[in-house]
Amino acid sequence: MTEYKDEQEMEIEALESILADDFKEIHSSESGLNTSNRCFQITVTPQDDDLEESSIPPVQLGLVFSHTENYPDEVPLLDVKSIRGIHVGDLTILKEKLEQEASENLGMAMIYTLVSSAKDWLSENYGQDDGADYAEEEAAKEDEVIVPHGEPVTLETFVAWRERYEAELALERAKLMPESALAATSKEKKLTGRQWFESGKARGVVVTADQESEEEDDEDIDFEDEDFEDDEEDMLEHYLAEKSDASAPISRA
């Protein structure tokens, strides 16, 4: 048991020295592995001689591993994660490939061998062009703007909508008003025959077409036949009284 532990510690020290910033220890809860042992993640990028050191590679892979008690006589626990630009289906294929290679290298420290294999696989399947194309597709999906569909809003459509809305609102208000209020409002708009006669509208007044149009716009008086019938006798008496006063002789002092 001690021999396995020593060999595992030696491999970890070698990986830290070779891989530098690409090698880090992570918590077991972040690893995706079913273990409480120490877990590590190695960042793997495809081999590309034309890529500048300061440039961000289009694809990156996270190779996660943890030593088992009898490693390297047992395969390590492995998982792969896409850090940038790798299809989920390809991750499954790569994981199966690395597990197969691990079983073929039992008895020797194999993590760096698996890292090299993963790097070669990325270079073959995600070269510079393929990786860049996939990265552009992902960026396009993030930047895609959803354009709402429907009738465009114009001044005419807005005015028509506002008129419909105000009509509906007035109807709803009328439904909520008590019947007594509606009856009072209706009576205020109507004049009896006497009121109409005494207001002077019944006398001989010449009304032009323009004046008649303006009066129709300004006033909306609802005359009913029964109003005139009710006050017919009063109107006749009023007319006879005026005529009698006009014909009476003027007395001299």
PDB file of N, CA, C and O in Angstrom, residues 6 14 27 40 45 60 86 117 120 126 149 155 164 184 201 205 216 226 232:
ATOM      1  N   ASP A   6       3.586   6.059  -2.647  1.00  0.00           N
ATOM      2  CA  ASP A   6       4.823   6.741  -3.022  1.00  0.00           C
ATOM      3  C   ASP A   6       4.882   6.960  -4.531  1.00  0.00           C
ATOM      4  O   ASP A   6       5.280   8.039  -5.000  1.00  0.00           O
ATOM      5  N   ALA A  14       5.802  15.067 -10.760  1.00  0.00           N
ATOM      6  CA  ALA A  14       6.302  15.155 -12.130  1.00  0.00           C
ATOM      7  C   ALA A  14       5.316  15.904 -13.020  1.00  0.00           C
ATOM      8  O   ALA A  14       5.706  16.746 -13.840  1.00  0.00           O
ATOM      9  N   HIS A  27     -11.445  20.059  -5.865  1.00  0.00           N
ATOM     10  CA  HIS A  27     -12.203  19.346  -4.832  1.00  0.00           C
ATOM     11  C   HIS A  27     -12.940  18.170  -5.473  1.00  0.00           C
ATOM     12  O   HIS A  27     -13.346  18.233  -6.637  1.00  0.00           O
ATOM     13  N   PHE A  40      -7.600  15.758  -9.528  1.00  0.00           N
ATOM     14  CA  PHE A  40      -6.799  16.728 -10.273  1.00  0.00           C
ATOM     15  C   PHE A  40      -7.428  16.949 -11.657  1.00  0.00           C
ATOM     16  O   PHE A  40      -8.094  16.066 -12.198  1.00  0.00           O
ATOM     17  N   THR A  45      -5.011  21.278 -24.686  1.00  0.00           N
ATOM     18  CA  THR A  45      -5.338  22.011 -25.912  1.00  0.00           C
ATOM     19  C   THR A  45      -4.726  21.276 -27.096  1.00  0.00           C
ATOM     20  O   THR A  45      -3.712  20.578 -26.950  1.00  0.00           O
ATOM     21  N   GLN A  60     -10.668  23.725 -25.730  1.00  0.00           N
ATOM     22  CA  GLN A  60      -9.886  23.280 -24.581  1.00  0.00           C
ATOM     23  C   GLN A  60     -10.624  22.156 -23.872  1.00  0.00           C
ATOM     24  O   GLN A  60     -11.852  22.148 -23.811  1.00  0.00           O
ATOM     25  N   ILE A  86     -16.096  22.004 -27.336  1.00  0.00           N
ATOM     26  CA  ILE A  86     -16.068  20.573 -27.658  1.00  0.00           C
ATOM     27  C   ILE A  86     -17.471  19.996 -27.526  1.00  0.00           C
ATOM     28  O   ILE A  86     -18.166  20.238 -26.527  1.00  0.00           O
ATOM     29  N   SER A 117      -2.216  11.521 -25.492  1.00  0.00           N
ATOM     30  CA  SER A 117      -3.211  10.925 -26.375  1.00  0.00           C
ATOM     31  C   SER A 117      -4.394  11.866 -26.576  1.00  0.00           C
ATOM     32  O   SER A 117      -4.916  12.008 -27.700  1.00  0.00           O
ATOM     33  N   ASP A 120      -3.369  14.667 -28.964  1.00  0.00           N
ATOM     34  CA  ASP A 120      -3.368  14.231 -30.362  1.00  0.00           C
ATOM     35  C   ASP A 120      -4.794  14.098 -30.902  1.00  0.00           C
ATOM     36  O   ASP A 120      -5.057  14.447 -32.065  1.00  0.00           O
ATOM     37  N   TYR A 126     -10.223  18.496 -33.802  1.00  0.00           N
ATOM     38  CA  TYR A 126     -10.493  19.918 -33.629  1.00  0.00           C
ATOM     39  C   TYR A 126      -9.246  20.712 -34.012  1.00  0.00           C
ATOM     40  O   TYR A 126      -8.637  21.374 -33.169  1.00  0.00           O
ATOM     41  N   HIS A 149     -42.471  38.755 -33.681  1.00  0.00           N
ATOM     42  CA  HIS A 149     -43.271  38.830 -34.889  1.00  0.00           C
ATOM     43  C   HIS A 149     -44.639  39.412 -34.550  1.00  0.00           C
ATOM     44  O   HIS A 149     -45.170  39.214 -33.472  1.00  0.00           O
ATOM     45  N   LEU A 155     -48.793  55.091 -36.394  1.00  0.00           N
ATOM     46  CA  LEU A 155     -49.694  56.074 -35.803  1.00  0.00           C
ATOM     47  C   LEU A 155     -51.150  55.693 -36.033  1.00  0.00           C
ATOM     48  O   LEU A 155     -51.999  55.814 -35.138  1.00  0.00           O
ATOM     49  N   ARG A 164     -60.739  52.051 -29.852  1.00  0.00           N
ATOM     50  CA  ARG A 164     -61.411  50.824 -29.394  1.00  0.00           C
ATOM     51  C   ARG A 164     -61.310  50.693 -27.879  1.00  0.00           C
ATOM     52  O   ARG A 164     -62.282  50.312 -27.208  1.00  0.00           O
ATOM     53  N   ALA A 184     -81.047  59.775 -14.717  1.00  0.00           N
ATOM     54  CA  ALA A 184     -80.883  61.212 -14.511  1.00  0.00           C
ATOM     55  C   ALA A 184     -80.107  61.836 -15.645  1.00  0.00           C
ATOM     56  O   ALA A 184     -80.418  62.917 -16.133  1.00  0.00           O
ATOM     57  N   LYS A 201     -86.488  79.051 -29.216  1.00  0.00           N
ATOM     58  CA  LYS A 201     -86.114  78.332 -30.420  1.00  0.00           C
ATOM     59  C   LYS A 201     -87.295  78.130 -31.358  1.00  0.00           C
ATOM     60  O   LYS A 201     -87.115  77.851 -32.533  1.00  0.00           O
ATOM     61  N   VAL A 205     -86.853  82.312 -36.399  1.00  0.00           N
ATOM     62  CA  VAL A 205     -85.428  82.626 -36.459  1.00  0.00           C
ATOM     63  C   VAL A 205     -84.878  82.027 -37.731  1.00  0.00           C
ATOM     64  O   VAL A 205     -85.071  80.835 -38.001  1.00  0.00           O
ATOM     65  N   GLU A 216     -75.995  71.714 -34.708  1.00  0.00           N
ATOM     66  CA  GLU A 216     -76.134  70.262 -34.595  1.00  0.00           C
ATOM     67  C   GLU A 216     -74.905  69.654 -33.949  1.00  0.00           C
ATOM     68  O   GLU A 216     -74.982  68.676 -33.226  1.00  0.00           O
ATOM     69  N   GLU A 226     -94.152  62.853 -27.673  1.00  0.00           N
ATOM     70  CA  GLU A 226     -95.021  62.919 -26.526  1.00  0.00           C
ATOM     71  C   GLU A 226     -94.794  64.184 -25.708  1.00  0.00           C
ATOM     72  O   GLU A 226     -95.678  64.684 -25.013  1.00  0.00           O
ATOM     73  N   GLU A 232     -99.255  70.770 -25.546  1.00  0.00           N
ATOM     74  CA  GLU A 232     -99.928  71.447 -26.665  1.00  0.00           C
ATOM     75  C   GLU A 232    -100.926  72.495 -26.183  1.00  0.00           C
ATOM     76  O   GLU A 232    -100.982  73.618 -26.701  1.00  0.00           O
TER      77      GLU A 232
END
